[in-house]
mmCIF file of C-alpha atoms in Angstrom:
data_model
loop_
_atom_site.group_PDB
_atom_site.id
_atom_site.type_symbol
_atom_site.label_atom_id
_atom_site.label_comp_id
_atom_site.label_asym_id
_atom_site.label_seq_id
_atom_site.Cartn_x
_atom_site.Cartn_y
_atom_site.Cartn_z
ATOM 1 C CA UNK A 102 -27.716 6.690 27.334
ATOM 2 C CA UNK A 103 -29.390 6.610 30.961
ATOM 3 C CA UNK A 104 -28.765 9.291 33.154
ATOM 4 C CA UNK A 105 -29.986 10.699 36.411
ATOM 5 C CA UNK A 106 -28.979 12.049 39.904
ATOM 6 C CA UNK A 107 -29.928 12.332 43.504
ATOM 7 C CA UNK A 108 -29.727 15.729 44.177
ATOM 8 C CA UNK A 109 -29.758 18.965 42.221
ATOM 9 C CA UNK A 110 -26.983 20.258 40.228
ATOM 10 C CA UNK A 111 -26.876 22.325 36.786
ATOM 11 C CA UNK A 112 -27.775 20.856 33.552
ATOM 12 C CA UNK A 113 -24.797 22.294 31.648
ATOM 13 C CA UNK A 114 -22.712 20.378 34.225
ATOM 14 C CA UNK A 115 -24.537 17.172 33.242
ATOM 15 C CA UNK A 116 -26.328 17.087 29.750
ATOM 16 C CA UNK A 117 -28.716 14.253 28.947
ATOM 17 C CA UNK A 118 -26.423 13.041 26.638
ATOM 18 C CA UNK A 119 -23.364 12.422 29.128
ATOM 19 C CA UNK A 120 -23.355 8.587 29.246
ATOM 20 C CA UNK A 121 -22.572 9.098 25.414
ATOM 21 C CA UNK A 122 -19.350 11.587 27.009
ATOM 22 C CA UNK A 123 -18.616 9.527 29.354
ATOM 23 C CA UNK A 124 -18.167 6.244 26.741
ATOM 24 C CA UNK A 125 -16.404 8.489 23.683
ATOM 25 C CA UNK A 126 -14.231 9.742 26.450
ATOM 26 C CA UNK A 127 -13.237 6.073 27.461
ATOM 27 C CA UNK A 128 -12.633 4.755 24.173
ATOM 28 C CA UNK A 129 -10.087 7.270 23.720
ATOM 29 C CA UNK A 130 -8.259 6.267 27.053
ATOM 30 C CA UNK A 131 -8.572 2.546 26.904
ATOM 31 C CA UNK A 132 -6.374 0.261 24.573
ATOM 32 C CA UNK A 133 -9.007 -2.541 24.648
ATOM 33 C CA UNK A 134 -11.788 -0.367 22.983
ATOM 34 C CA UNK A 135 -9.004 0.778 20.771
ATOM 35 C CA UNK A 136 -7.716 -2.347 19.240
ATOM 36 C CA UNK A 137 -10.966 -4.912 19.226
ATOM 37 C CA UNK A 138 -14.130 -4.299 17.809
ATOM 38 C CA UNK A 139 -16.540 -2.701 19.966
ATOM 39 C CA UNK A 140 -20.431 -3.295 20.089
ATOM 40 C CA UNK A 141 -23.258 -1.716 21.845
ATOM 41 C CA UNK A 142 -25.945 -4.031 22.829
ATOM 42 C CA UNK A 143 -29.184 -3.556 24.535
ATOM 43 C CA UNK A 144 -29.309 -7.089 25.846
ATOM 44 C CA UNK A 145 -28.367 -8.837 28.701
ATOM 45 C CA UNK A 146 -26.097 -10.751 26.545
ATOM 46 C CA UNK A 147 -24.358 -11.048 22.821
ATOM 47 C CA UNK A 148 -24.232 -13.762 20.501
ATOM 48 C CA UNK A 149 -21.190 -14.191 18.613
ATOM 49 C CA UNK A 150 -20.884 -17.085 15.935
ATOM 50 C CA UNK A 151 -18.468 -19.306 15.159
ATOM 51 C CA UNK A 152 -17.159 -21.747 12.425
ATOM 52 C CA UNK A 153 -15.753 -24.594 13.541
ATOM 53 C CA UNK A 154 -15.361 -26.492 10.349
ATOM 54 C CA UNK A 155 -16.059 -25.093 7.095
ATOM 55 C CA UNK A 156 -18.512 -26.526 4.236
ATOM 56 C CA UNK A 157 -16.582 -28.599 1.782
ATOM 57 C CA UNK A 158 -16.715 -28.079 -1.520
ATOM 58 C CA UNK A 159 -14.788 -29.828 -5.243
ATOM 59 C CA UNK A 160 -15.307 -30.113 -8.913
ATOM 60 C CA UNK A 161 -17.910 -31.645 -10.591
ATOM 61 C CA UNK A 162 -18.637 -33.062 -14.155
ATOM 62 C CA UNK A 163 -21.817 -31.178 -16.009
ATOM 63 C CA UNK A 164 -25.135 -32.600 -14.652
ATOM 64 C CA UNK A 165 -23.258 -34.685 -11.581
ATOM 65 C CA UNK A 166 -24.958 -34.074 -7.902
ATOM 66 C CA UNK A 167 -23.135 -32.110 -5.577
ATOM 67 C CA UNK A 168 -22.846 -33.440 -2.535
ATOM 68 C CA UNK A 169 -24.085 -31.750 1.101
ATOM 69 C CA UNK A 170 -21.877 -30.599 2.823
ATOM 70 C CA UNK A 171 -22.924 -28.509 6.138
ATOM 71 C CA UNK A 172 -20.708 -25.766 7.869
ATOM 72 C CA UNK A 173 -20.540 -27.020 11.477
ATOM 73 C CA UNK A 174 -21.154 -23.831 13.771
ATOM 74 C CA UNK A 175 -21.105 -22.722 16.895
ATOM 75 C CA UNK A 176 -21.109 -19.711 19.025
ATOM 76 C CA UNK A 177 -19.449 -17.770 22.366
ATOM 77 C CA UNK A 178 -22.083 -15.719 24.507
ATOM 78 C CA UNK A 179 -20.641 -12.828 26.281
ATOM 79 C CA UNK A 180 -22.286 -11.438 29.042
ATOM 80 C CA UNK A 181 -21.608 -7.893 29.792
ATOM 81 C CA UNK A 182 -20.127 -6.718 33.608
ATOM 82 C CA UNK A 183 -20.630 -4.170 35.786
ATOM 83 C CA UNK A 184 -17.645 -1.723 35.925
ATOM 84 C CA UNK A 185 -18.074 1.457 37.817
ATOM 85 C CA UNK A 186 -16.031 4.534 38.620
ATOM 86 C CA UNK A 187 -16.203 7.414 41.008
ATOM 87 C CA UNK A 188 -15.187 10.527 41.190
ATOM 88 C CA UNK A 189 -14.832 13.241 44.104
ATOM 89 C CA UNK A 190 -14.954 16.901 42.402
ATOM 90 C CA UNK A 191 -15.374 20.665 44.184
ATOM 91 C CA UNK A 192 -18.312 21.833 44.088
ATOM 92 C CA UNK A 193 -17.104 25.274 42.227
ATOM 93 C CA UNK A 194 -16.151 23.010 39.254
ATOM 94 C CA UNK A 195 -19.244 21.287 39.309
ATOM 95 C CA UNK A 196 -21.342 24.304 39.383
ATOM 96 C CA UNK A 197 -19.274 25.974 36.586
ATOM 97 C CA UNK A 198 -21.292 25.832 33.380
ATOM 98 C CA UNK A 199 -18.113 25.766 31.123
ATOM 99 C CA UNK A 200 -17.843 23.274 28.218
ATOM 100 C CA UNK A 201 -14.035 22.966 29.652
ATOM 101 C CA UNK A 202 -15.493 22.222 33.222
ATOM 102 C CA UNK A 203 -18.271 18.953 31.529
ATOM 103 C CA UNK A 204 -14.763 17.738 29.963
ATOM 104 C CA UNK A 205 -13.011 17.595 33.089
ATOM 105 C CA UNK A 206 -15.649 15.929 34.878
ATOM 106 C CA UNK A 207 -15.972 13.233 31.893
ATOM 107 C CA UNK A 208 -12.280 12.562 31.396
ATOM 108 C CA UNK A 209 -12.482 12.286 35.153
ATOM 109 C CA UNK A 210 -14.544 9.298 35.329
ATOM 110 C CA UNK A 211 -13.936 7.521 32.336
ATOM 111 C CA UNK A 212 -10.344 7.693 33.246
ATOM 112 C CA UNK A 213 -11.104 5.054 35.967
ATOM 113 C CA UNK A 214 -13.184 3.060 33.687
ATOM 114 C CA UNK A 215 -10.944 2.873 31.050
ATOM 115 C CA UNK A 216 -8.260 1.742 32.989
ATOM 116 C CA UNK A 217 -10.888 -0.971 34.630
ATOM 117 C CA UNK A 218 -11.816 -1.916 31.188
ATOM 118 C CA UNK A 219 -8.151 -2.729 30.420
ATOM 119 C CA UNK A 220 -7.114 -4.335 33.698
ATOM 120 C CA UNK A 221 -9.495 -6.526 33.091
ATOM 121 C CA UNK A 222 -8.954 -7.427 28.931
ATOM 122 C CA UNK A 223 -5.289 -8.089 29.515
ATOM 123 C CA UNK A 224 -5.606 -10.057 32.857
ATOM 124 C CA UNK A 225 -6.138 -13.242 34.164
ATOM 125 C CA UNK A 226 -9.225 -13.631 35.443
ATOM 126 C CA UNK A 227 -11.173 -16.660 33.800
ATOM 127 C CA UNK A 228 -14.652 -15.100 33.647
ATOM 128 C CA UNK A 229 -16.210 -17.220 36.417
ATOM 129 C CA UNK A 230 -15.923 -14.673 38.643
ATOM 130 C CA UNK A 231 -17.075 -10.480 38.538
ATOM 131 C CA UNK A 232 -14.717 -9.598 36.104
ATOM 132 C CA UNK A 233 -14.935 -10.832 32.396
ATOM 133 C CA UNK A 234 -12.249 -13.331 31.013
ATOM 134 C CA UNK A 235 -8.827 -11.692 30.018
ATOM 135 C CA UNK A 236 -6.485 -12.414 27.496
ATOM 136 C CA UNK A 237 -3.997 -13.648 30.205
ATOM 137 C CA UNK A 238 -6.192 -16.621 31.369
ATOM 138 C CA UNK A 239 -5.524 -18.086 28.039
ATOM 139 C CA UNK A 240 -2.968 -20.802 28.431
ATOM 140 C CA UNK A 241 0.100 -20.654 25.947
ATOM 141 C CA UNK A 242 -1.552 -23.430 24.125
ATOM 142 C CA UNK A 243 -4.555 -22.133 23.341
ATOM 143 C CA UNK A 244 -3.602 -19.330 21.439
ATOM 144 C CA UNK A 245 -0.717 -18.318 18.833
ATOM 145 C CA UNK A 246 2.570 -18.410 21.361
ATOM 146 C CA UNK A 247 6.066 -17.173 19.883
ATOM 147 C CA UNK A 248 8.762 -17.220 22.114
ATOM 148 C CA UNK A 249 12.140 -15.755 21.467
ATOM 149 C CA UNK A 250 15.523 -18.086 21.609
ATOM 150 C CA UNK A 251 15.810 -19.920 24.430
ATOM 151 C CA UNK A 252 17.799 -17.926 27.174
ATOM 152 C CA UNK A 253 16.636 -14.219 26.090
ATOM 153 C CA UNK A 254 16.190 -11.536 28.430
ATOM 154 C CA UNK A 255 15.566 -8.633 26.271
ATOM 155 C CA UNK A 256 14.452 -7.871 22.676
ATOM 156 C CA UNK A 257 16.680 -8.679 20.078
ATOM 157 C CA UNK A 258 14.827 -7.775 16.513
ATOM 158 C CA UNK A 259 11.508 -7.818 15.266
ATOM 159 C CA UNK A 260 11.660 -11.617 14.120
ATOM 160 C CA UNK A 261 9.318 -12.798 16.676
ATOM 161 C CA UNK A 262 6.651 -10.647 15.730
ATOM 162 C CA UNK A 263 7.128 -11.360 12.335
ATOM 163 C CA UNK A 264 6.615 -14.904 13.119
ATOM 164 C CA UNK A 265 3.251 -14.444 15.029
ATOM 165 C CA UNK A 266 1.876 -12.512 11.952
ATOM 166 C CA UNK A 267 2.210 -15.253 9.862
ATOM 167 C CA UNK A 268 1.238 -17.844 12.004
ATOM 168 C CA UNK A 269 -1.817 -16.041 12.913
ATOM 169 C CA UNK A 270 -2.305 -15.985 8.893
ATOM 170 C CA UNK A 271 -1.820 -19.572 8.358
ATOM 171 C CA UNK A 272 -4.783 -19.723 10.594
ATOM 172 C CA UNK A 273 -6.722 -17.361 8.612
ATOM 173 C CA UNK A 274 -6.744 -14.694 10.719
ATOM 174 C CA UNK A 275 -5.006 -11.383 10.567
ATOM 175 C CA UNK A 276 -3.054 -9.357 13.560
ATOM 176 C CA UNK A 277 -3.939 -6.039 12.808
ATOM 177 C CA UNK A 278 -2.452 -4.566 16.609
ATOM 178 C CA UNK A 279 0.406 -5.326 19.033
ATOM 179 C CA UNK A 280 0.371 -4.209 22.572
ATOM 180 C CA UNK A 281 3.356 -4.043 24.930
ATOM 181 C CA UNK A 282 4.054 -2.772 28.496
ATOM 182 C CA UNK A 283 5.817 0.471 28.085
ATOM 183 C CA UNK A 284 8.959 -0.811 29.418
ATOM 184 C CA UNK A 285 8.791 -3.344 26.797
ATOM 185 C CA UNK A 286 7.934 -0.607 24.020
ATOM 186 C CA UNK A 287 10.780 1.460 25.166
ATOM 187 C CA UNK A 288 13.155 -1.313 24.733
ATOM 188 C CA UNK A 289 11.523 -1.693 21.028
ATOM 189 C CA UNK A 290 11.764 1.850 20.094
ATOM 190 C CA UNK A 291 15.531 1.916 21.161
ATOM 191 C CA UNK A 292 16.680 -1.078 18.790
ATOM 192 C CA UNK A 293 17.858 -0.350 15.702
ATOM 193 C CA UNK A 294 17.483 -2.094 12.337
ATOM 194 C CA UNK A 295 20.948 -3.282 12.142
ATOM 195 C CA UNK A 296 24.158 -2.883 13.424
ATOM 196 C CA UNK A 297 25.787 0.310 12.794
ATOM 197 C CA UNK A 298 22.239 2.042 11.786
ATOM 198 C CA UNK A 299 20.566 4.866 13.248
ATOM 199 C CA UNK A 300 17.477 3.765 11.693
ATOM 200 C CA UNK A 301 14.846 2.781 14.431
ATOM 201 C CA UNK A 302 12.858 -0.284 14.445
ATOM 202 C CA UNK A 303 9.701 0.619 15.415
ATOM 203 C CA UNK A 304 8.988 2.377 11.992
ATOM 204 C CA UNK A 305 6.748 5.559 11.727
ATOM 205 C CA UNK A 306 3.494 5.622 10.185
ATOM 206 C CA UNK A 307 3.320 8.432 7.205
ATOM 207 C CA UNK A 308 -0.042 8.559 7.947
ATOM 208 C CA UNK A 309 0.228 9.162 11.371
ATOM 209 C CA UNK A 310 3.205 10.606 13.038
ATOM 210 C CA UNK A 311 2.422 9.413 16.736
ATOM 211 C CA UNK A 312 1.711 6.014 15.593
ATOM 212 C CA UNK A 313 4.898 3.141 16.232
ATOM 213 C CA UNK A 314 4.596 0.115 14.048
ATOM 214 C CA UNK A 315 5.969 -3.126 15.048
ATOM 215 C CA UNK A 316 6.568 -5.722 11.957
ATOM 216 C CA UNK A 317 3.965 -3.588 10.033
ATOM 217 C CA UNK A 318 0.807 -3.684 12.318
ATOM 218 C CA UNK A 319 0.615 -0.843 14.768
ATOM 219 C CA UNK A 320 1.941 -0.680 18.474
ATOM 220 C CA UNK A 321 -0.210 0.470 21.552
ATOM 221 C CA UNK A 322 1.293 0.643 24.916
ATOM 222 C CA UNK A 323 -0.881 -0.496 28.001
ATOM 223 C CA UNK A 324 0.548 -1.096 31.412
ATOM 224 C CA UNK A 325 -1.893 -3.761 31.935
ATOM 225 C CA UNK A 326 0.153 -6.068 29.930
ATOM 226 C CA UNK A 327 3.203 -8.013 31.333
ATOM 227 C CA UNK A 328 6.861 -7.128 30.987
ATOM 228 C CA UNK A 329 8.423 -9.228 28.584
ATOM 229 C CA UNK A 330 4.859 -10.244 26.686
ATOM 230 C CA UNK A 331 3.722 -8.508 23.925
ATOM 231 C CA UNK A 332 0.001 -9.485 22.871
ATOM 232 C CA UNK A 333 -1.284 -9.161 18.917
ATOM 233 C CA UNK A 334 -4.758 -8.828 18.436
ATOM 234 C CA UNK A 335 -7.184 -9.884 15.383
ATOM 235 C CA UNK A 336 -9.807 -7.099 15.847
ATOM 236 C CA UNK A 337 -12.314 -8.620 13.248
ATOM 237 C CA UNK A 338 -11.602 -12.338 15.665
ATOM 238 C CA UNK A 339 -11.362 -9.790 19.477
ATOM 239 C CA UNK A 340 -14.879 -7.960 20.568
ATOM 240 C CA UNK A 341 -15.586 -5.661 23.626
ATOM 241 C CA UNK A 342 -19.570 -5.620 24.319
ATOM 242 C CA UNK A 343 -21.060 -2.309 26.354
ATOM 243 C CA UNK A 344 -24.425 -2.698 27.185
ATOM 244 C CA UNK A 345 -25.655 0.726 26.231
ATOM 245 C CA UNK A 346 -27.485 1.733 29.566
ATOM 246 C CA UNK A 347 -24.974 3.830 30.886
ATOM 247 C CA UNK A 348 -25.716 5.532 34.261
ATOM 248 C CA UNK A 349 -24.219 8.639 35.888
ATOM 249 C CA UNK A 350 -25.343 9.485 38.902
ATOM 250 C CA UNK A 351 -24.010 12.540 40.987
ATOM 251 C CA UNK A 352 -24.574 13.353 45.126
ATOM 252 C CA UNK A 353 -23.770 16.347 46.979
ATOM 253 C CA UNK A 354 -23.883 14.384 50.538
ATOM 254 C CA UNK A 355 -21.725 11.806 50.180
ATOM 255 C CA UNK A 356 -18.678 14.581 50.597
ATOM 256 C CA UNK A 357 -20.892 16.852 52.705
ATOM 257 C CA UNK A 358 -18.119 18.220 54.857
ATOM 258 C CA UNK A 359 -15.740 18.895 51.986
ATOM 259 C CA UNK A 360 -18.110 20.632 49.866
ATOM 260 C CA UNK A 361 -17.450 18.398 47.308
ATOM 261 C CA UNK A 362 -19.276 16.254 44.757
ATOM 262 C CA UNK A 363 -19.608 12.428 44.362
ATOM 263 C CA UNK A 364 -19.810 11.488 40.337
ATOM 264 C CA UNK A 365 -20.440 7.900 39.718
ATOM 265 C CA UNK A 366 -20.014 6.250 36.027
ATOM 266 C CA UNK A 367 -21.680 2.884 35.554
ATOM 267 C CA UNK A 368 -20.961 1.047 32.422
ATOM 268 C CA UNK A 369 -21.628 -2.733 31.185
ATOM 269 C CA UNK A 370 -18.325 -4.349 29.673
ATOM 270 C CA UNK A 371 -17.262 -7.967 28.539
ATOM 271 C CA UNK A 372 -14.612 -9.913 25.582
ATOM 272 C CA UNK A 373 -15.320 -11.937 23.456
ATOM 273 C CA UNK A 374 -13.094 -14.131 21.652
ATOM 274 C CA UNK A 375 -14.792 -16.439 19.165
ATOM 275 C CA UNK A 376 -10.956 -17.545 17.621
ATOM 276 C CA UNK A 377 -8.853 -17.764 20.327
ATOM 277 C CA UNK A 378 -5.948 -18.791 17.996
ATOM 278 C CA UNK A 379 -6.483 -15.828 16.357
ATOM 279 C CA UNK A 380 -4.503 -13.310 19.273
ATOM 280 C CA UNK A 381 -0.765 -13.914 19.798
ATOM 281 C CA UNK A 382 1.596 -13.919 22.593
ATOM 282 C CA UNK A 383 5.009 -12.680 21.597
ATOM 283 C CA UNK A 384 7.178 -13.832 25.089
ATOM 284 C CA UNK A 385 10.749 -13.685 26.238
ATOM 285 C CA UNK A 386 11.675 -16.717 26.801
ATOM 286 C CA UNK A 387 13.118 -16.076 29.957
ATOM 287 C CA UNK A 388 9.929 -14.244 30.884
#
C-alpha cells in the first residue's frame, strides 16, 4: 500500500503500512466488503468470467463417440473508481505517537469511505457515470424479485425471504446474506414466530450472539438500502474490486489557521456482478 505526504508529521502517526489500516478498518465498517467477495487487483481493471450456457453432456454405449459440446462463456470487466475521504484532525492528536491516536485517525477516514463504498453498492447509479453500478439500477426483472401480497405495508413473516432463497437456488446460486434498512430490520426483529409466541423471528446465531438471521442466512443492516426492500446477496455470484494502490496523504496548510490537519484516504472501488439473477430483492408490495 502507497503512502506519502506533503509536509512533515511523525511516523508513528502514519506507518508505511497505513493504506493496509486504512482498508482493514473499512471492511469492518462497510456492509458491501462484508457480504461480497472482495479482491485486490493491481490492474486497471478485473476480469470476471461467466457461463452462459453450460457443456452438455449424456450416456453413451462402450466404444460410441461422444459428441462436442462447448461451454459458451463470457465475461463482465469491472473497472475500479476513485473514492476518496478527508479528514480534518488537531494537530495534538496527530502529533501524539499513541497506537490509540493511529486508530482514531484510521477509523476516521475509512469511516467516510466505507460509507462511500456502500452508497454506492446499494444505489442506483448505472456505472456510466463516476460512481460504479449499484444494485438498485438493476430493474426488477433482471434479478430474483419477491414481492409480498399485494396491498402490504409492513412485514408480515419470513415467507418472502424464504421464497427468494429458493428461487435464487433453482437458479443455482445460493443467498448466503440479506441486507435491510434498519427501520426495516427493526420491524423484523419485533415479529414473532406465531401468534401468541414470544419467540422472535429473526433467530440468533449460536455461533455468534450479535449475529440476526433472517430465513437462515444472516442479516446486515445498511442505511443505504431502501425502506421496505430487503436485498440477498450470492457472495461467491457479488464481487467488490480495490485496486491495491491506496494513497494517504496528510497537509498541515490546508487548516493553517485552525492548527489542524488535513488527512486524505484514496482508494480504488467497483461491483461486479457476473449473475445478476443470482441477488434478490425482497419488496413490499406497496413499496
Amino acid at each position: 500500500m502507497a503512502s506519502s505526504t506533503t509536509s512533515p508529521f511523525n511516523k508513528s502517526y502514519l506507518p508505511s503500512d497505513f493504506g493496509d489500516l486504512l482498508i482493514a478498518t473499512a471492511s469492518q465498517m462497510s456492509v458491501a466488503l462484508q457480504v461480497a467477495t472482495v479482491v485486490i487487483t493491481a490492474n486497471n481493471e478485473f476480469r470476471i468470467p461467466t457461463i452462459t450456457a453450460e457443456a452438455g453432456a449424456g450416456w453413451y454405449a462402450e466404444n460410441a463417440d461422444i459428441s462436442l459440446s462447448d461451454a459458451t462463456a463470457g465475461e463482465e470487466v469491472v473497472r475500479p473508481r476513485k473514492i476518496a475521504g478527508l479528514s480534518k484532525l488537531s494537530s495534538e492528536l496527530v502529533d501524539d505517537s499513541s497506537p490509540e491516536a493511529t486508530r482514531v485517525v484510521g477509523e476516521s477516514v475509512a469511516r467516510s469511505i466505507a460509507t462511500g463504498i456502500d452508497s454506492a453498492f446499494f444505489g442506483t447509479a448505472d456505472g456510466t457515470g463516476v460512481p460504479p453500478k449499484g444494485i438498485g439500477a438493476f430493474a426488477d426483472g433482471a434479478i430474483t424479485l419477491v414481492t409480498t401480497e399485494s396491498g402490504t405495508t409492513t412485514w408480515a413473516d419470513s415467507d418472502p425471504f424464504t421464497s427468494a432463497i429458493f428461487k435464487v437456488e433453482a437458479l443455482g446460486g445460493n443467498l448466503t446474506s440479506f441486507i435491510a434498512n434498519p427501520v426495516d430490520a427493526e420491524l423484523l426483529a419485533k415479529l414473532k414466530k406465531e401468534t401468541g409466541s414470544n419467540e422472535p423471528l429473526l433467530s440468533p446465531d449460536a455461533t455468534s450472539p450479535t449475529t440476526r438471521r433472517l430465513a437462515g442466512a444472516p442479516l446486515f443492516t445498511s442505511s443505504s438500502v431502501a425502506v421496505g426492500t430487503v436485498i440477498g446477496i450470492d457472495k461467491s455470484r457479488t464481487f467488490v474490486v480495490l485496486r491495491k494502490d491506496v494513497g494517504v496523504e496528510v497537509d498541515r496548510s490546508v487548516f493553517f489557521d485552525s492548527d489542524s490537519v488535513a488527512v486524505r484516504g484514496i482508494a480504488r472501488v467497483a461491483f461486479g456482478y457476473p449473475h445478476a439473477k443470482s441477488l434478490a430483492r425482497v419488496k413490499l408490495s406497496a413499496t
